[in-house]
Short mmCIF file of C-alpha atoms and ligand atoms in Angstrom, two decimals:
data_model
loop_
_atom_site.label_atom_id
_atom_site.label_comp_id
_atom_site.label_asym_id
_atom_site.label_seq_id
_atom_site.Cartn_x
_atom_site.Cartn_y
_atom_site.Cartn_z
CA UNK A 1 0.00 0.00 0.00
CA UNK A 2 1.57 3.52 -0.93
CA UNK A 3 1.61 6.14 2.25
CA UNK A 4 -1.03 8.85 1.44
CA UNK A 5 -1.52 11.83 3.35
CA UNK A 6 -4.40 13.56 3.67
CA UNK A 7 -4.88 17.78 4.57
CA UNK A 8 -7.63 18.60 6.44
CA UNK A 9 -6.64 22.41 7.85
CA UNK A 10 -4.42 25.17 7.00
CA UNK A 11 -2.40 27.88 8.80
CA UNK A 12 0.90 29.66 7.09
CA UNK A 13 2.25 26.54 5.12
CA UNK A 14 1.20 24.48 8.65
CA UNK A 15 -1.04 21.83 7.87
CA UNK A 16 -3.65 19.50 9.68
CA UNK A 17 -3.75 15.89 8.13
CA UNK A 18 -3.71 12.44 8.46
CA UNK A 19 -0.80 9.92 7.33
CA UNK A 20 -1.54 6.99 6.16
CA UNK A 21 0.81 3.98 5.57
CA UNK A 22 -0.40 0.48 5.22
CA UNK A 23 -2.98 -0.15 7.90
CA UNK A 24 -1.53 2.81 9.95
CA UNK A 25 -3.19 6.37 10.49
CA UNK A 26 -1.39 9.32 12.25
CA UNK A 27 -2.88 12.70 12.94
CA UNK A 28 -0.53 15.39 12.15
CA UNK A 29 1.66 17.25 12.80
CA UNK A 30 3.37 14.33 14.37
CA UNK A 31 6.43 13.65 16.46
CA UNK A 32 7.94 10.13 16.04
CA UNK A 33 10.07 9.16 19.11
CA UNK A 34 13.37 7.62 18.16
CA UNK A 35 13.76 3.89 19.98
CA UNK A 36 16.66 2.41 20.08
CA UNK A 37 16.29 -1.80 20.96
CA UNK A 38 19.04 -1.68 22.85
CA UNK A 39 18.87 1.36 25.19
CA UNK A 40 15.11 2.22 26.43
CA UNK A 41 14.93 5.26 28.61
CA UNK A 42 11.35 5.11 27.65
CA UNK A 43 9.71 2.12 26.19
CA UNK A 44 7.50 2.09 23.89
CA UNK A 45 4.97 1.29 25.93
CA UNK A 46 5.00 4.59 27.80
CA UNK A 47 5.67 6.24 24.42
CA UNK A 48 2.21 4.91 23.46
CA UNK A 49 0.34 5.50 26.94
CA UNK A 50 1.60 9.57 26.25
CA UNK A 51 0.03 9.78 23.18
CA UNK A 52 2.85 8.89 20.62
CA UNK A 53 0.52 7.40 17.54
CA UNK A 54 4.01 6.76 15.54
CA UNK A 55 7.77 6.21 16.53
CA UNK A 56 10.80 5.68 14.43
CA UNK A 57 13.67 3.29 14.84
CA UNK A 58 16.87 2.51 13.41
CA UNK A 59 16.65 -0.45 10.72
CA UNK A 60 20.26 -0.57 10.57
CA UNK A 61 20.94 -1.21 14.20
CA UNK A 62 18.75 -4.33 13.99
CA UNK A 63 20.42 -5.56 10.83
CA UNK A 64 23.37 -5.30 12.92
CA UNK A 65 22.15 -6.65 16.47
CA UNK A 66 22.85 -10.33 17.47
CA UNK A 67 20.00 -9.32 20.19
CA UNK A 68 17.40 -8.33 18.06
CA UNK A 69 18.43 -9.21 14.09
CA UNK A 70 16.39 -12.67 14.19
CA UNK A 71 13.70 -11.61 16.31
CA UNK A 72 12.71 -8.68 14.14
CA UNK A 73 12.60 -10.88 11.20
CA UNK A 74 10.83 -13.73 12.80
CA UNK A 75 8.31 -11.52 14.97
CA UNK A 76 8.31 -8.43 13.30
CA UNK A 77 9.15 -5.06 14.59
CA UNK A 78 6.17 -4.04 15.97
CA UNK A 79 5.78 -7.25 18.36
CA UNK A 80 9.55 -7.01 19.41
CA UNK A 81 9.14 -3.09 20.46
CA UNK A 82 5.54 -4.00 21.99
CA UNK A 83 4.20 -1.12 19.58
CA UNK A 84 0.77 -1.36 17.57
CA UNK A 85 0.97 2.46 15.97
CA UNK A 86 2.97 3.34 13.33
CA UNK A 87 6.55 2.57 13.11
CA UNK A 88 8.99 3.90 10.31
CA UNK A 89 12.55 2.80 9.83
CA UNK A 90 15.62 4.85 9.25
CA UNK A 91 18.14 2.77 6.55
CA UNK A 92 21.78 3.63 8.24
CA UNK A 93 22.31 7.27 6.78
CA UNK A 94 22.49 8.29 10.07
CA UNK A 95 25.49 6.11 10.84
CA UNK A 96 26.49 6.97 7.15
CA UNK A 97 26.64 10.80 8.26
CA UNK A 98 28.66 10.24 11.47
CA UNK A 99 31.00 7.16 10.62
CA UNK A 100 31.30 8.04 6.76
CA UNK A 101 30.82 4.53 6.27
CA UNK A 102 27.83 1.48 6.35
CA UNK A 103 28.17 -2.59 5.74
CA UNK A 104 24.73 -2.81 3.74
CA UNK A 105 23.86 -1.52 0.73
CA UNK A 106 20.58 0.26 -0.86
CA UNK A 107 18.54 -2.48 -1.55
CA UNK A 108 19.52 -4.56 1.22
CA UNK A 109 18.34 -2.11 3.74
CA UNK A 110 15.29 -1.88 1.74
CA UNK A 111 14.58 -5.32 1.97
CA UNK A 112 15.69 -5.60 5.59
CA UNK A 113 12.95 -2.94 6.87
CA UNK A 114 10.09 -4.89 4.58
CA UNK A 115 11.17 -8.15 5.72
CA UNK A 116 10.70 -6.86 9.56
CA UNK A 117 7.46 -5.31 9.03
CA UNK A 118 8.50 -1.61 8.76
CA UNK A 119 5.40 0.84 8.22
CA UNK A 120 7.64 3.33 6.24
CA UNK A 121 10.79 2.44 4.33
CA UNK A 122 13.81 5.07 3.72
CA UNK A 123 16.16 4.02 1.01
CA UNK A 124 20.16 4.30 1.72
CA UNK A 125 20.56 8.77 1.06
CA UNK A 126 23.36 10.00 1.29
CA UNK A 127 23.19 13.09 4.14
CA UNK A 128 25.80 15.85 2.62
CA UNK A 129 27.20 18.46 5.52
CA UNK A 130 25.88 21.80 5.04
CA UNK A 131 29.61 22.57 5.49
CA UNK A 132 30.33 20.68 2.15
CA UNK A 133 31.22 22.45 -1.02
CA UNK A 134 28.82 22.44 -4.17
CA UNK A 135 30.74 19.31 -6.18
CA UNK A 136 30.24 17.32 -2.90
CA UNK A 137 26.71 18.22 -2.67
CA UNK A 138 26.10 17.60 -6.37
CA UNK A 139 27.54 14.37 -5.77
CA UNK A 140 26.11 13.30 -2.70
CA UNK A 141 22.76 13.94 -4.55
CA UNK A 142 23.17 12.09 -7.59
CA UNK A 143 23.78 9.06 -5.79
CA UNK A 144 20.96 9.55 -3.11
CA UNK A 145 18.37 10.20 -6.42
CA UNK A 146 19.84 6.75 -8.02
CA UNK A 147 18.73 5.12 -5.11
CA UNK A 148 15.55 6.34 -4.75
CA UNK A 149 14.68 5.23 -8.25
CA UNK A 150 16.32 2.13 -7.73
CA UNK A 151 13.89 1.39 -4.96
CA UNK A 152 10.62 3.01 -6.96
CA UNK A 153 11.89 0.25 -9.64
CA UNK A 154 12.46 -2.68 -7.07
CA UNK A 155 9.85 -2.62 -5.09
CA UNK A 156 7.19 -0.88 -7.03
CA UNK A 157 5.18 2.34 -7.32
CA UNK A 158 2.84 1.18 -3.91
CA UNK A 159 5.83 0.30 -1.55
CA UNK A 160 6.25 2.54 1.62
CA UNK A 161 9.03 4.46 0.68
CA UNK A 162 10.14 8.26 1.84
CA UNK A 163 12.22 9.89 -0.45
CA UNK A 164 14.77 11.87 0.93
CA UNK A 165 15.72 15.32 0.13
CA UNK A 166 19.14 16.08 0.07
CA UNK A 167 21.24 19.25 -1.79
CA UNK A 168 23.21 20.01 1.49
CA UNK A 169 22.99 24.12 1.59
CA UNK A 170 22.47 24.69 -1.92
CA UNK A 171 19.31 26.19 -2.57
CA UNK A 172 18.78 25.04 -6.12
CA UNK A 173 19.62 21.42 -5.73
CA UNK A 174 17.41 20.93 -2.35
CA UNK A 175 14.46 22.61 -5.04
CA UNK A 176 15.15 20.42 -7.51
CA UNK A 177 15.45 16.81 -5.39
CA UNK A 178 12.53 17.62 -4.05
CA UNK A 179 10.69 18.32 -7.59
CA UNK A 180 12.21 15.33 -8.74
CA UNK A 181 11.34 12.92 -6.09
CA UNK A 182 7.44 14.18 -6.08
CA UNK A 183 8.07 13.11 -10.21
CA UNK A 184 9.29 10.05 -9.51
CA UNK A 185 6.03 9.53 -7.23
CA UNK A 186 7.36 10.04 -3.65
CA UNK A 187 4.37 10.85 -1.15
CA UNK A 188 6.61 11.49 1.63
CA UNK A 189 9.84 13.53 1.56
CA UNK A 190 12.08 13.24 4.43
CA UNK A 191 14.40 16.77 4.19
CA UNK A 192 17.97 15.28 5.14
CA UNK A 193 21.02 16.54 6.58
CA UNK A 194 19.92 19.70 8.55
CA UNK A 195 20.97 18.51 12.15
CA UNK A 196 24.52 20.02 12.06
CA UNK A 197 22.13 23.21 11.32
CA UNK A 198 19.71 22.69 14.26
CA UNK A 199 22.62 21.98 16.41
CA UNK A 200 24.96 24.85 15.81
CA UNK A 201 21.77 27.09 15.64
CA UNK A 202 22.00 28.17 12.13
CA UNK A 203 18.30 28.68 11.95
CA UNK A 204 18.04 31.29 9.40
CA UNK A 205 19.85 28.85 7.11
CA UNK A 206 17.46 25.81 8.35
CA UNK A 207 14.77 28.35 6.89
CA UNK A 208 16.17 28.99 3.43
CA UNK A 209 16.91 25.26 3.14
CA UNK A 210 13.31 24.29 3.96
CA UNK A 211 11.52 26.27 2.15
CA UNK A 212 13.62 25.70 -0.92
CA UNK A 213 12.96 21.84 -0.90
CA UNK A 214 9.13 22.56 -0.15
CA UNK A 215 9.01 24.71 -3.28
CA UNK A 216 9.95 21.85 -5.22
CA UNK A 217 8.01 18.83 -3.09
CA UNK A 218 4.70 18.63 -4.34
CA UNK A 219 2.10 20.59 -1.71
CA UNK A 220 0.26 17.24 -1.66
CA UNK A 221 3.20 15.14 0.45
CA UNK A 222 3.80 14.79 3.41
CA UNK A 223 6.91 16.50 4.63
CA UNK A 224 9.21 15.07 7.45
CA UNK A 225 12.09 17.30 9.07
CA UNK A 226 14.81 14.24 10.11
CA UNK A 227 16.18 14.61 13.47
CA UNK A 228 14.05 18.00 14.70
CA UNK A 229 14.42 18.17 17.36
CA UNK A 230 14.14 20.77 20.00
CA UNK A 231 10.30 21.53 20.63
CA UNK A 232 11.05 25.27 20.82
CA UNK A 233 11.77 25.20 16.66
CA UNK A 234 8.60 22.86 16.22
CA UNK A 235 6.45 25.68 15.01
CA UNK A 236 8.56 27.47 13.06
CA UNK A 237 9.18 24.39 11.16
CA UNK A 238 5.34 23.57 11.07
CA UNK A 239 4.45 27.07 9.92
CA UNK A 240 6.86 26.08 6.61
CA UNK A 241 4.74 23.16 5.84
CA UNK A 242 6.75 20.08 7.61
CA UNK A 243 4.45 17.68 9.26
CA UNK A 244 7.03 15.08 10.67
CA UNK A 245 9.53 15.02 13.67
CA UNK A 246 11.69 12.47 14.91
CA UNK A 247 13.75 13.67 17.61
CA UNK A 248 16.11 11.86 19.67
CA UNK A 249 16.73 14.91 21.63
CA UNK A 250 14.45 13.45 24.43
CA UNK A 251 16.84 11.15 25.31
CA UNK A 252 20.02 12.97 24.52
CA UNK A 253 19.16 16.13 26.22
CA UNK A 254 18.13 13.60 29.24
CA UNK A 255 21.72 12.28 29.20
CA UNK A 256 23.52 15.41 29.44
CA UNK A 257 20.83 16.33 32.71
CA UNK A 258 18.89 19.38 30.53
CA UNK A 259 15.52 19.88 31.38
CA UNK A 260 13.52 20.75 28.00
CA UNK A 261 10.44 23.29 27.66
CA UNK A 262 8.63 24.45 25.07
CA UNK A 263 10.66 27.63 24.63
CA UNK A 264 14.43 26.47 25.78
CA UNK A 265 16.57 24.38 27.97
CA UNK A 266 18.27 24.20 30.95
CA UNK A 267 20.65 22.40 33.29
CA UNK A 268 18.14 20.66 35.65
CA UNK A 269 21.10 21.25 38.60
CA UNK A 270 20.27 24.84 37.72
CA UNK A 271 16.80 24.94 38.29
CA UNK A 272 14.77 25.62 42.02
CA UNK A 273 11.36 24.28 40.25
CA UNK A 274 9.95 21.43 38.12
CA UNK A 275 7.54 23.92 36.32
CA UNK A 276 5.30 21.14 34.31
CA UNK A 277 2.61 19.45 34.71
CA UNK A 278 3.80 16.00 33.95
CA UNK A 279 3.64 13.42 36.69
CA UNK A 280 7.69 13.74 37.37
CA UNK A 281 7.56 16.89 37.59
CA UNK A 282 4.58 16.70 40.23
CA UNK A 283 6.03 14.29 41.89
CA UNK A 284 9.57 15.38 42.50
CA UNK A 285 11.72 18.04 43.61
CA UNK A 286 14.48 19.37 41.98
CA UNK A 287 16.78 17.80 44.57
CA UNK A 288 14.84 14.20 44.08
CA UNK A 289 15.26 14.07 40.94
CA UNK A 290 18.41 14.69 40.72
CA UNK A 291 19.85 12.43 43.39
CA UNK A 292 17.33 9.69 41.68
CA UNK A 293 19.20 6.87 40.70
CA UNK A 294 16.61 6.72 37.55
CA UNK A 295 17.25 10.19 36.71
CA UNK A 296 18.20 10.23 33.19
CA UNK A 297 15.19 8.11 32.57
CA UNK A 298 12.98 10.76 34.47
CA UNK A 299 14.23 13.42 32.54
CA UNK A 300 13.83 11.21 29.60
CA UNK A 301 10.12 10.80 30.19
CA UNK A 302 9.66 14.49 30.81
CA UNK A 303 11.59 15.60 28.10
CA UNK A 304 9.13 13.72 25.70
CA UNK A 305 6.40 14.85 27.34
CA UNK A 306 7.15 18.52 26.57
CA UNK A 307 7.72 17.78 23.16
CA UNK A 308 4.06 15.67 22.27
CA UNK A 309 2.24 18.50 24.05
CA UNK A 310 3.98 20.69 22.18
CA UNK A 311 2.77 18.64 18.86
CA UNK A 312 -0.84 18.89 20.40
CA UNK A 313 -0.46 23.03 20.76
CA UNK A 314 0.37 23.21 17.35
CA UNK A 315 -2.19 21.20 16.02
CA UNK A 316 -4.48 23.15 18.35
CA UNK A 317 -3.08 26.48 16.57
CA UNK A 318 -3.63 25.39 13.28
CA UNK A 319 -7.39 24.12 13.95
CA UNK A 320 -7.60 27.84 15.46
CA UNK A 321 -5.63 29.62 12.69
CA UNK A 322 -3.08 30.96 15.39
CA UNK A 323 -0.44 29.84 14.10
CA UNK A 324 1.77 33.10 13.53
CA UNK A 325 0.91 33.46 17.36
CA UNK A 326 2.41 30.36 18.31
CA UNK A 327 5.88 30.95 15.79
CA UNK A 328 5.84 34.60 17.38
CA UNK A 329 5.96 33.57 20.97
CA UNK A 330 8.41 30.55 20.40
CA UNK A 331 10.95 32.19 18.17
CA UNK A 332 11.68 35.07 21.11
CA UNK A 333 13.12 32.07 23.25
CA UNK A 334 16.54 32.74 21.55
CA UNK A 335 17.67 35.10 19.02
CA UNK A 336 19.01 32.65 16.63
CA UNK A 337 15.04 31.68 16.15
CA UNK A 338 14.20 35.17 15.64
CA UNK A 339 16.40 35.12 13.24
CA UNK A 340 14.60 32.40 11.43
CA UNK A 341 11.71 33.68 11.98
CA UNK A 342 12.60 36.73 10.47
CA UNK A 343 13.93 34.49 7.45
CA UNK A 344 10.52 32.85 7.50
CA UNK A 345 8.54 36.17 7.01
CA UNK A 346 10.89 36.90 4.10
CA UNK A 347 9.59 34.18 2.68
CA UNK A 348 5.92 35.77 2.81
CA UNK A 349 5.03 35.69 -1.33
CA UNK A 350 5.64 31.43 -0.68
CA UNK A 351 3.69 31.67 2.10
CA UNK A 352 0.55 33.96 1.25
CA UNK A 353 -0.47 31.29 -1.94
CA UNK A 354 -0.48 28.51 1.30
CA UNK A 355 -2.33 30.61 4.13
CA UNK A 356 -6.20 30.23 4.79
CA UNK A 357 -8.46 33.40 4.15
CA UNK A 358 -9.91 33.56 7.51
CA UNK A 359 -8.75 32.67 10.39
CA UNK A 360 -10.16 33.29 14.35
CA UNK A 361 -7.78 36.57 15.09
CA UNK A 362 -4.81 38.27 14.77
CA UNK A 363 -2.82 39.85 17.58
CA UNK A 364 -0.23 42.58 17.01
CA UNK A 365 3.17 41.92 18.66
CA UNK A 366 5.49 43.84 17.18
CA UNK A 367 7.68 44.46 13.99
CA UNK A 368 7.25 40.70 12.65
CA UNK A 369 3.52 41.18 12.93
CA UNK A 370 3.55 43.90 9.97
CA UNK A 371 5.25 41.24 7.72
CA UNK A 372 2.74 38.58 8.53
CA UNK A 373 0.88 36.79 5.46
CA UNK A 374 -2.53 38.45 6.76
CA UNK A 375 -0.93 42.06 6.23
CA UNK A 376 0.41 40.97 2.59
CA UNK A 377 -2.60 39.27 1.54
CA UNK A 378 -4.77 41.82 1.96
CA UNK A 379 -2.06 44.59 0.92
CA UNK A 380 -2.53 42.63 -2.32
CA UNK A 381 -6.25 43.03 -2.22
CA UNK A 382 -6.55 46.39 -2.71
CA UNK A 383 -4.98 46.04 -6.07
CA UNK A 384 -8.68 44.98 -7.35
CA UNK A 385 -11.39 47.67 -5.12
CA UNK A 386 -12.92 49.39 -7.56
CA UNK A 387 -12.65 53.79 -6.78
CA UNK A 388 -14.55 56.47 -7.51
CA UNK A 389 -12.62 58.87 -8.72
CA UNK A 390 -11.80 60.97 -5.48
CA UNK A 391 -11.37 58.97 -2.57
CA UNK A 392 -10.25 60.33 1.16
CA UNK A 393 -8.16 58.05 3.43
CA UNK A 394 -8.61 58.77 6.91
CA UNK A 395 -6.08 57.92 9.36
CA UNK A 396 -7.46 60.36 12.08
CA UNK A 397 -11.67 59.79 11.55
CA UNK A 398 -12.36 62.93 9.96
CA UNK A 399 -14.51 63.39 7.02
CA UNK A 400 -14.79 66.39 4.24
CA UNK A 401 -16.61 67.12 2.01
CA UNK A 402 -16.03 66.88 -1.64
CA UNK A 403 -15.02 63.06 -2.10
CA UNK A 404 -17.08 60.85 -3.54
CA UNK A 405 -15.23 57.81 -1.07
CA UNK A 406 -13.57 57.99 2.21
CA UNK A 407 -12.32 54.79 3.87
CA UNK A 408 -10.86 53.87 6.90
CA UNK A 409 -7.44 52.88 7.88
CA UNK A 410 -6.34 50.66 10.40
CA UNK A 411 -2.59 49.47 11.04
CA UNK A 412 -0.71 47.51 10.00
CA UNK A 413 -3.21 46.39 7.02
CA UNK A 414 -4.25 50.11 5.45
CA UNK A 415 -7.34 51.56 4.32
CA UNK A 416 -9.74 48.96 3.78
CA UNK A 417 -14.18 49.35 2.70
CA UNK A 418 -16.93 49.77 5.57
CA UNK A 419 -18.27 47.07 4.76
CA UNK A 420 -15.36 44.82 5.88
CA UNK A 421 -15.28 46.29 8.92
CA UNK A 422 -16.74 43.26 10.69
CA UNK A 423 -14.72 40.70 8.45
CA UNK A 424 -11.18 39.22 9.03
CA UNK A 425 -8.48 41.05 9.09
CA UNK A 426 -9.84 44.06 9.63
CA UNK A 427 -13.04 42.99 13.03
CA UNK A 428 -10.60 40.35 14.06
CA UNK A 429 -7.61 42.03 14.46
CA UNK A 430 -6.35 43.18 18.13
CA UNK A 431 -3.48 46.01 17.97
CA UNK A 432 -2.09 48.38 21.07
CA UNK A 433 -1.66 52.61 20.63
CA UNK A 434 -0.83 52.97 17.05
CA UNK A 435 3.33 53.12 16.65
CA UNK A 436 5.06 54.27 13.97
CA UNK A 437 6.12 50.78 12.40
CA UNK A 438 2.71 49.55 12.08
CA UNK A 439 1.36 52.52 10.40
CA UNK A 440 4.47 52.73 8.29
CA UNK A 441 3.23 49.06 7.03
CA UNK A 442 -0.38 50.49 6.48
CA UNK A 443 0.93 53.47 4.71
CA UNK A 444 2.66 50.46 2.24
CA UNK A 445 -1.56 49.59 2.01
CA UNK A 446 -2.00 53.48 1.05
CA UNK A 447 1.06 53.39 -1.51
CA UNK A 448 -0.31 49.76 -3.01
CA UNK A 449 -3.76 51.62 -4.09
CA UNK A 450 -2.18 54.73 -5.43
CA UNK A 451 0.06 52.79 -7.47
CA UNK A 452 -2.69 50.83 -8.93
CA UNK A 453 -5.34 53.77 -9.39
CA UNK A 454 -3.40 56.46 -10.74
CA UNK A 455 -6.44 58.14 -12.42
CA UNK A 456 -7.59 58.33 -9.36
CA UNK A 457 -7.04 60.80 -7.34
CA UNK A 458 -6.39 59.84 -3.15
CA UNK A 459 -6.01 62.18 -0.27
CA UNK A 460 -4.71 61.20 3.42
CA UNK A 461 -6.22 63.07 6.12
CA UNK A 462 -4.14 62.39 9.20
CA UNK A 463 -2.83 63.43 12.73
CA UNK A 464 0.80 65.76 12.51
CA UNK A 465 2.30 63.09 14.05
CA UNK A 466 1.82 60.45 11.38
CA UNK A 467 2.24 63.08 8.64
CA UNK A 468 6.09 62.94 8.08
CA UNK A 469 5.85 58.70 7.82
CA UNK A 470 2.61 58.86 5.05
CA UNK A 471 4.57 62.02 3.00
CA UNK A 472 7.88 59.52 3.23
CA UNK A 473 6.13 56.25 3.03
CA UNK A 474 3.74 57.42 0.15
CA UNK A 475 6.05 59.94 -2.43
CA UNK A 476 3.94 62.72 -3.29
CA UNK A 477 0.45 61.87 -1.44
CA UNK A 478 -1.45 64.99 -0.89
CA UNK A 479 -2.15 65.15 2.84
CA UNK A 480 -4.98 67.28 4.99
CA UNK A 481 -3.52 67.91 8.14
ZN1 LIG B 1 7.57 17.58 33.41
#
């Protein structure tokens, strides 16, 4: 059976769905726990009884295991982990990336993760460094795309498979793997080799990366970001379009003793509270837990805990259409996420063909807010209002006479028609005292309608203090003060 996926709500590029693969279904945005057979600081069990509908697990390390090689095969994977949800398979890249070398080759892993009952397949990629120069990455790539057709041709157009999307930090090649493995009939994209990004904090670069594989993965896949990670980058990641997580960093952050929440880290020696409401954090002090004998597996079970209700709150967002919300609030945890958030909203003209129309609100917060896909969207509206021919814009509420139109403005949209008032963005928009970058982005509303109804002609009637911004903001408007 092929994986399908399945959208059933919108927000930025965000999406609600449901992934199917065999006789598996997943709600997502998901987050697969990594499980590794032979070190458990959380079975799978528990995994399952927090609300984990999928987990992934390393088909190479079974290939490998004396332990668990024949029991997999005989049993199948999901009786040996004692898992009935979903269960996808990574092929050895991973040990590919960090030892430069693997004992198994494409096909062999291939048939290795069918022949234990894998729900989703990944053929043998090749991850490329971000660090690596373009021949590498060209090279890398060739041989990850011969793969993937290799297995297409094997094991047939309805197999399981992910196709991975490589390119290392080369914008162009990460578009074009990903056009060419939605051609080649990939319904699930994997987007490979952006941990040494997520780990040095190179989110700006993450951003760029994404979003230039998504423009060339068809909208319809489903998108999976390996090894993300860190719940605090989960919604920026979401609000590109990626529906999949995998992280390990549960159980890695758990080893080094850091304590994970949805907006950072910390050393749990550090802290004087357990604020969360999971049952080890009710049910121990700082001092317990540390002096626990079973604290890395406490931490472990926290750690994931953070991270699925984090999945849930984005989902949540995204049913609401809250989504920039979410991104905004998350991406002031460090600046290095601001700065991909910022790198997000320059990718607004991508994003504005994905968004929804309407969505429950939209709170101001600052700067970002004025570059949101709400502001541009309806920016872009005004191109097609139909004006009399003398129209007054009032920023200040007053009316003259001697226009045949005056409209409203509100920050940081622009003017906008009476009768939309009541209608999103305009009714459902909550902004503080007006401040001089939000009406700087409505006066980009005022300049948008001027350029496209020059035989028009469109006065500003405004307070002296927004005067100087509309005369510099909108070259030659004729303003009433
Ligand atoms: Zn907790």
């Amino acid at each position: 059976m092929p994986i399908t996926f399945e959208i059933l709500e919108k927000d930025i590029a965000g999406r609600l769905g449901k992934l199917k693969a065999g006789d598996k279904v997943i709600r997502t945005p998901a987050l697969l726990p990594v499980i590794n057979p032979h070190l458990q600081p959380v079975t799978a069990a528990e995994m399952k009884a927090m609300g984990a509908e999928g987990l992934i697990t390393n088909a190479y390390i079974f290939s490998r295991s004396r332990e668990f090689r024949e029991k997999a095969l005989s049993l199948g994977l999901h009786q040996v982990l004692g898992f009935d949800g979903l269960i996808m398979t990574d092929s050895g890249s991973f040990q590919l990336s960090v030892y430069g070398d693997v004992e198994i080759t494409n096909m062999e892993t291939l048939e290795f993760q069918n022949a234990i009952g894998s729900d989703i397949h990944v053929p043998l990629d090749i991850p490329t460094h971000p660090d690596s120069d373009r021949h590498q990455a060209e090279r890398d790539l060739e041989v990850t795309m011969a793969r993937l057709r290799e297995a297409k041709e094997h094991l047939g157009p309805d197999a399981p498979l992910a196709g991975p999307v490589q390119g290392g930090k080369f914008l162009d090649l990460r578009e074009n793997a990903g056009r060419e493995a939605g051609e080649l009939g990939f319904t699930f994209c994997p987007i490979g080799a952006v941990v040494p990004l997520m780990e040095s904090y190179r989110y700006g670069e993450l951003v760029d990366v994404v979003m230039s594989a998504k423009k060339g993965i068809p909208i319809s896949s489903c998108v999976h970001l390996f090894g993300a990670g860190h719940p605090a980058m989960f919604a920026l990641a979401v609000a590109m379009g990626c529906d999949i997580f995998d992280s390990a960093a549960y159980a890695l952050y758990a080893r080094e003793g850091r304590y994970l929440t949805p907006s950072g880290s910390a050393k749990v020696q550090e802290l004087h509270e357990l604020p969360c409401p999971c049952q080890v954090c009710r049910t121990h002090t700082v001092d317990e837990l540390m002096k626990s004998p079973e604290r890395e597996r406490l931490l472990a079970l926290h750690n994931l805990q953070v991270s699925l209700a984090e999945i849930a709150r984005i989902r949540q967002a995204i049913q609401d259409g809250v989504l920039w919300e979410l991104v905004d609030e998350r991406c002031r945890g460090h600046p290095q996420l601001l700065k991909g958030y910022r790198a997000l909203l320059n990718h607004g003209k991508a994003l504005e063909g994905s968004d929804r129309v309407s969505k429950r609100r939209f709170f101001y917060r600052g700067a970002e807010s004025c570059e949101r896909t709400e502001v541009r969207r309806f920016q872009a509206l005004l191109d097609r209002l139909v004006l009399p021919s003398s129209v007054l814009i009032s920023l200040d509420g007053r009316e003259f006479p001697g226009f045949d139109l005056t409209l409203p403005f509100k920050p940081p949209f622009g003017p906008f028609m009476d009768e939309l008032r009541e209608t999103f963005p305009i009714g459902q928009s909550e902004i503080p005292d007006w401040d001089e970058v939000m009406v700087a982005s409505g006066c980009r509303g005022i300049l948008r309608l001027v350029e496209t109804h020059r035989e028009c002609r469109i006065v500003v009637s405004c307070q002296e203090r927004w005067r100087d911004i509309v005369e510099r903001m909108v070259p030659g408007i004729e303003v009433i003060p």
